[in-house]
Every structure is written in structure tokens, then in C-alpha cells.
Short mmCIF file of C-alpha atoms and ligand atoms in Angstrom, two decimals:
data_model
loop_
_atom_site.label_atom_id
_atom_site.label_comp_id
_atom_site.label_asym_id
_atom_site.label_seq_id
_atom_site.Cartn_x
_atom_site.Cartn_y
_atom_site.Cartn_z
CA UNK P 1 6.06 15.34 36.17
CA UNK P 2 2.72 13.76 35.26
CA UNK P 3 1.82 10.68 37.28
CA UNK P 4 1.82 7.54 35.14
CA UNK P 5 -1.66 6.45 34.08
CA UNK P 6 -2.72 3.46 36.12
CA UNK P 7 -3.53 0.33 34.13
CA UNK P 8 -6.90 -1.32 33.99
CA UNK P 9 -8.32 -2.79 37.13
CA UNK P 10 -10.07 -6.15 36.83
CA UNK P 11 -12.55 -7.82 39.08
CA UNK P 12 -14.08 -11.33 39.02
CA UNK P 13 -16.97 -11.75 36.55
CA UNK P 14 -20.37 -12.34 38.12
CA UNK P 15 -21.78 -15.00 35.80
CA UNK P 16 -24.71 -17.29 36.49
CA UNK P 17 -24.11 -20.72 34.98
CA UNK P 18 -27.35 -22.63 34.43
CA UNK P 19 -28.15 -26.23 33.44
CA UNK P 20 -29.18 -26.63 29.77
CA UNK P 21 -32.82 -27.45 30.57
CA UNK P 22 -33.11 -24.30 32.62
CA UNK P 23 -31.44 -22.31 29.85
CA UNK P 24 -33.88 -23.60 27.26
CA UNK P 25 -36.90 -22.91 29.48
CA UNK P 26 -35.69 -19.37 30.14
CA UNK P 27 -34.99 -18.71 26.44
CA UNK P 28 -38.42 -20.01 25.52
CA UNK P 29 -40.15 -17.94 28.23
CA UNK P 30 -38.22 -14.81 27.22
CA UNK P 31 -39.06 -15.31 23.53
CA UNK P 32 -42.71 -15.78 24.36
CA UNK P 33 -42.77 -12.72 26.54
CA UNK P 34 -41.12 -10.45 23.97
CA UNK P 35 -43.38 -11.86 21.27
CA UNK P 36 -46.30 -10.23 23.12
CA UNK P 37 -44.78 -6.76 22.87
CA UNK P 38 -46.62 -4.55 20.38
CA UNK P 39 -46.26 -0.87 19.45
CA UNK P 40 -49.18 0.87 21.14
CA UNK P 41 -50.65 4.14 19.85
CA UNK P 42 -53.60 4.46 22.19
CA UNK P 43 -52.82 5.07 25.85
CA UNK P 44 -54.94 5.62 28.98
CA UNK P 45 -53.81 8.37 31.26
CA UNK P 46 -53.61 6.02 34.26
CA UNK P 47 -50.56 6.91 36.34
CA UNK P 48 -47.57 4.61 36.63
CA UNK P 49 -46.38 2.87 39.82
CA UNK P 50 -43.80 5.00 41.65
CA UNK P 51 -40.24 4.16 40.74
CA UNK P 52 -40.99 1.89 37.79
CA UNK P 53 -39.41 4.14 35.16
CA UNK P 54 -36.19 4.62 37.14
CA UNK P 55 -35.78 0.82 37.43
CA UNK P 56 -36.29 0.35 33.67
CA UNK P 57 -33.93 3.24 32.87
CA UNK P 58 -31.29 1.61 35.10
CA UNK P 59 -31.75 -1.57 33.09
CA UNK P 60 -31.38 0.43 29.86
CA UNK P 61 -28.28 2.19 31.11
CA UNK P 62 -26.63 -1.18 31.83
CA UNK P 63 -26.29 -1.68 28.05
CA UNK P 64 -22.83 -2.07 26.53
CA UNK P 65 -21.48 1.05 24.81
CA UNK P 66 -18.51 2.05 22.67
CA UNK P 67 -15.45 2.40 24.97
CA UNK P 68 -17.95 2.26 27.86
CA UNK P 69 -18.71 5.93 27.31
CA UNK P 70 -22.46 5.47 28.00
CA UNK P 71 -23.44 8.14 25.47
CA UNK P 72 -27.06 8.56 26.54
CA UNK P 73 -29.51 10.64 28.55
CA UNK P 74 -33.06 9.51 29.31
CA UNK P 75 -35.41 12.43 29.85
CA UNK P 76 -38.68 11.54 31.57
CA UNK P 77 -41.50 13.92 30.69
CA UNK P 78 -44.60 13.77 32.92
CA UNK P 79 -45.56 17.40 33.19
CA UNK P 80 -48.81 17.85 31.21
CA UNK P 81 -47.79 21.31 29.92
CA UNK P 82 -44.47 19.94 28.65
CA UNK P 83 -46.17 16.92 27.10
CA UNK P 84 -48.53 19.31 25.32
CA UNK P 85 -45.59 21.34 24.06
CA UNK P 86 -43.92 18.20 22.71
CA UNK P 87 -47.20 17.15 21.06
CA UNK P 88 -47.75 20.49 19.37
CA UNK P 89 -44.19 20.59 18.05
CA UNK P 90 -44.26 16.93 16.96
CA UNK P 91 -47.60 17.33 15.19
CA UNK P 92 -46.33 20.39 13.31
CA UNK P 93 -43.47 18.21 11.90
CA UNK P 94 -45.69 15.26 11.35
CA UNK P 95 -48.28 17.38 9.47
CA UNK P 96 -45.51 18.50 7.10
CA UNK P 97 -44.36 14.92 6.77
CA UNK P 98 -47.76 13.48 5.90
CA UNK P 99 -48.75 16.34 3.61
CA UNK P 100 -45.42 17.17 1.88
CA UNK P 101 -42.36 15.12 2.74
CA UNK P 102 -43.77 11.59 2.49
CA UNK P 103 -43.28 9.71 -0.78
CA UNK P 104 -46.03 7.57 -2.29
CA UNK P 105 -43.92 4.52 -1.63
CA UNK P 106 -43.55 5.48 2.04
CA UNK P 107 -47.28 6.18 2.33
CA UNK P 108 -47.94 2.68 1.00
CA UNK P 109 -45.49 1.16 3.51
CA UNK P 110 -47.25 2.92 6.39
CA UNK P 111 -50.80 2.30 5.23
CA UNK P 112 -51.40 -0.84 7.31
CA UNK P 113 -50.24 0.94 10.51
CA UNK P 114 -53.04 3.47 10.31
CA UNK P 115 -50.81 6.38 11.44
CA UNK P 116 -51.62 10.01 10.78
CA UNK P 117 -50.08 13.40 11.70
CA UNK P 118 -52.20 13.42 14.87
CA UNK P 119 -50.36 12.23 18.00
CA UNK P 120 -52.77 12.34 20.96
CA UNK P 121 -50.66 9.64 22.66
CA UNK P 122 -48.02 12.32 23.37
CA UNK P 123 -50.46 13.84 25.86
CA UNK P 124 -52.48 10.80 26.86
CA UNK P 125 -49.55 8.59 27.95
CA UNK P 126 -48.62 9.37 31.60
CA UNK P 127 -44.95 9.60 30.66
CA UNK P 128 -42.71 10.12 27.66
CA UNK P 129 -39.12 8.95 27.79
CA UNK P 130 -36.96 10.92 25.32
CA UNK P 131 -33.66 9.23 24.71
CA UNK P 132 -30.76 11.49 23.72
CA UNK P 133 -27.52 10.36 22.05
CA UNK P 134 -24.37 12.12 23.00
CA UNK P 135 -22.68 12.81 19.62
CA UNK P 136 -19.52 13.48 21.62
CA UNK P 137 -18.52 14.00 25.28
CA UNK P 138 -17.70 17.24 26.96
CA UNK P 139 -15.01 17.66 29.65
CA UNK P 140 -14.82 21.27 30.64
CA UNK P 141 -13.98 23.12 27.42
CA UNK P 142 -12.78 19.95 25.75
CA UNK P 143 -14.69 17.85 23.21
CA UNK P 144 -14.24 14.10 23.81
CA UNK P 145 -14.73 11.75 20.86
CA UNK P 146 -17.37 9.07 21.38
CA UNK P 147 -17.40 5.83 19.50
CA UNK P 148 -20.29 3.80 18.02
CA UNK P 149 -22.89 6.05 19.54
CA UNK P 150 -25.71 4.96 17.19
CA UNK P 151 -25.14 1.29 18.02
CA UNK P 152 -24.73 1.97 21.75
CA UNK P 153 -27.92 4.06 22.10
CA UNK P 154 -29.82 1.63 19.87
CA UNK P 155 -28.87 -1.27 22.19
CA UNK P 156 -29.81 0.78 25.27
CA UNK P 157 -33.21 1.49 23.71
CA UNK P 158 -33.70 -2.18 23.06
CA UNK P 159 -32.96 -2.92 26.74
CA UNK P 160 -35.37 -0.11 27.73
CA UNK P 161 -38.26 -1.39 25.60
CA UNK P 162 -37.72 -4.93 26.90
CA UNK P 163 -37.54 -3.75 30.51
CA UNK P 164 -40.69 -1.67 30.23
CA UNK P 165 -42.56 -4.54 28.57
CA UNK P 166 -41.28 -7.00 31.17
CA UNK P 167 -42.55 -4.66 33.90
CA UNK P 168 -46.01 -4.64 32.36
CA UNK P 169 -46.02 -1.43 30.44
CA UNK P 170 -46.92 -0.54 26.87
CA UNK P 171 -44.59 1.54 24.70
CA UNK P 172 -44.29 3.08 21.28
CA UNK P 173 -41.06 3.84 19.41
CA UNK P 174 -41.97 7.24 17.98
CA UNK P 175 -39.58 9.16 15.70
CA UNK P 176 -41.11 12.46 14.62
CA UNK P 177 -38.75 13.72 11.93
CA UNK P 178 -36.83 15.96 12.29
CA UNK P 179 -36.55 15.73 16.09
CA UNK P 180 -34.45 18.82 16.86
CA UNK P 181 -37.40 20.44 18.67
CA UNK P 182 -37.01 17.91 21.54
CA UNK P 183 -33.57 19.21 22.57
CA UNK P 184 -34.93 22.77 22.48
CA UNK P 185 -38.06 22.05 24.51
CA UNK P 186 -36.26 19.82 26.97
CA UNK P 187 -33.24 22.11 27.33
CA UNK P 188 -30.55 19.64 26.29
CA UNK P 189 -27.10 20.83 25.23
CA UNK P 190 -25.99 20.87 21.57
CA UNK P 191 -24.04 17.62 21.72
CA UNK P 192 -27.18 15.70 22.80
CA UNK P 193 -29.28 14.61 19.85
CA UNK P 194 -32.80 13.26 20.24
CA UNK P 195 -32.71 9.58 19.24
CA UNK P 196 -36.09 8.12 20.14
CA UNK P 197 -39.30 9.33 21.82
CA UNK P 198 -40.98 6.53 23.81
CA UNK P 199 -44.52 7.06 25.20
CA UNK P 200 -45.01 4.79 28.14
CA UNK P 201 -48.19 3.71 29.95
CA UNK P 202 -51.18 1.37 29.82
CA UNK P 203 -53.10 0.74 26.66
CA UNK P 204 -56.48 2.54 26.46
CA UNK P 205 -59.55 0.39 27.05
CA UNK P 206 -60.35 -1.43 23.83
CA UNK P 207 -56.97 -0.56 22.31
CA UNK P 208 -56.41 -2.23 18.96
CA UNK P 209 -53.21 -2.81 17.06
CA UNK P 210 -52.63 -3.71 13.39
CA UNK P 211 -52.92 -7.40 12.58
CA UNK P 212 -49.26 -7.95 11.69
CA UNK P 213 -47.31 -11.20 11.43
CA UNK P 214 -43.61 -11.66 12.03
CA UNK P 215 -41.11 -13.35 9.78
CA UNK P 216 -40.62 -17.05 10.65
CA UNK P 217 -37.24 -18.22 12.04
CA UNK P 218 -36.24 -19.73 8.71
CA UNK P 219 -36.70 -16.34 7.05
CA UNK P 220 -34.45 -14.48 9.42
CA UNK P 221 -31.89 -17.03 10.47
CA UNK P 222 -29.18 -18.75 8.44
CA UNK P 223 -26.55 -21.24 9.38
CA UNK P 224 -23.20 -21.34 7.63
N1 IYR T 1 -42.87 9.41 11.98
C1 IYR T 1 -44.20 9.27 11.42
C2 IYR T 1 -44.21 8.28 10.27
C3 IYR T 1 -43.87 6.89 10.60
C4 IYR T 1 -42.78 6.34 9.95
C5 IYR T 1 -42.46 5.03 10.14
I1 IYR T 1 -40.89 4.21 9.12
C6 IYR T 1 -43.25 4.22 10.98
O1 IYR T 1 -42.90 2.89 11.17
C7 IYR T 1 -44.33 4.79 11.59
C8 IYR T 1 -44.62 6.09 11.42
C9 IYR T 1 -45.23 8.90 12.48
O2 IYR T 1 -44.83 8.66 13.65
O3 IYR T 1 -46.41 8.90 12.20
#
């Protein structure tokens, strides 16, 4: 006879309760810090401190996920030959995008970002983190359904971008489309789908970013 499934095990929550003035100061400091994050498209090749990416990936992997299935893999690409392979494949897709697939409306929307099919940052940045979403799980021969994978991996990527920024690194959220080439080049199994490609490093000397403004609080927040 099959042993009965054991019920959930619970442990005390570790929760840090803070006085309101401390909470406000922390919320303000966190807002101000995240406000300084910008998408960077020009990287120096300066190497990263040892261990920094693993710490940030551990922060990302602490994100909540559907049924706690943690449907993600973070692939760190540092090898110059592999970065080149990713760049060549990404630029092939991006060339088709900018010359054929893009609509005039989309071209207009992108114009102030100054992007083109050329992606030197894929080789210049000392590391690329390619985040894969597990469309389902695999247990032996069995396919395991995963839930809310888009939301889960999106939240983990938010944690990752915040952790990298907090650590003092610049990032870009790059989505060459389609991204199937990443699973092929990086040898990921069929149930892992490339979700986001994140170049990580230091901005190049004299790096510039578009002069963008953000929506004000009263444009994004309602009270009902
Ligand atoms: N993937 C292309 C195009 C692109 C699309 C959007 I939406 C952006 O916010 C930025 C770029 C590229 O990376 O150039």
C-alpha cells in the first residue's frame, strides 16, 4: 500500500518589524536607488568581482513562483566565443526585425531609444545572464504542469535587475525576437524557453542614455 502523503510542514515566519519612521526612510531610499537604474547599451569589458553574479542570482531565485515550482534557469555566459555566437545569432534576428518585421508604428516608438540591429554589447559586456522559463517540469519521463510561469519568471527577473543594480552593476533587458537560438546555443532542453537576455557589467566611459522621463505618481497610482 502507498504511504499516505504527509501534510504541509510549517515553520515560524522570519519577519523584521520596523518602526514607521524607519520604514519610510527605507522606502524612500529604495525608491531613490531604483530611480537611478537605467537600461545601458554601452558596456566596458571590465571584469566583474568574483561571486557577484551568484549572489544576485540567489536573490532572483528567492522570488515567489506558482506553486513554488521555481520555473527558472539562469545561464551565465562569460566565454568570449560563446558571447560572440550569441551576438552573431541575435544580430541575424535583429537585422531581419529592423529591415522587415518592424512596423512603422514600432519604428516610431523605438526612435528615441536609438537602437539598431547591431548589438556590440553582447560581446563587450563581461557577462550575459540568459533567463530561461520552464514551460513545464520534467520528472523522469513524466511532464509536470507548471503554473503562472510567465508571472513567476517576470518577478524573478525584476528581483535580478534590482539586485544587480543594488550591487553596483549596469544591465539591459534585451529581447531579440525570436529567441529560440539561445536554447540551441546554450544547450537547454526543449521545455526551457529563453525569457530574457541580460547583459551585465559596467557602463563604458562616457556612456550616454536617452533623456527619458518617468510617469509621475499621480499618473500611475489610483486610490479607490
Ligand atoms: N529587440 C529589438 C527591438 C526593441 C524592441 C523594444 I519594445 C525595445 O524597448 C527596445 C528594442 C532590439 O533589442 O533592438
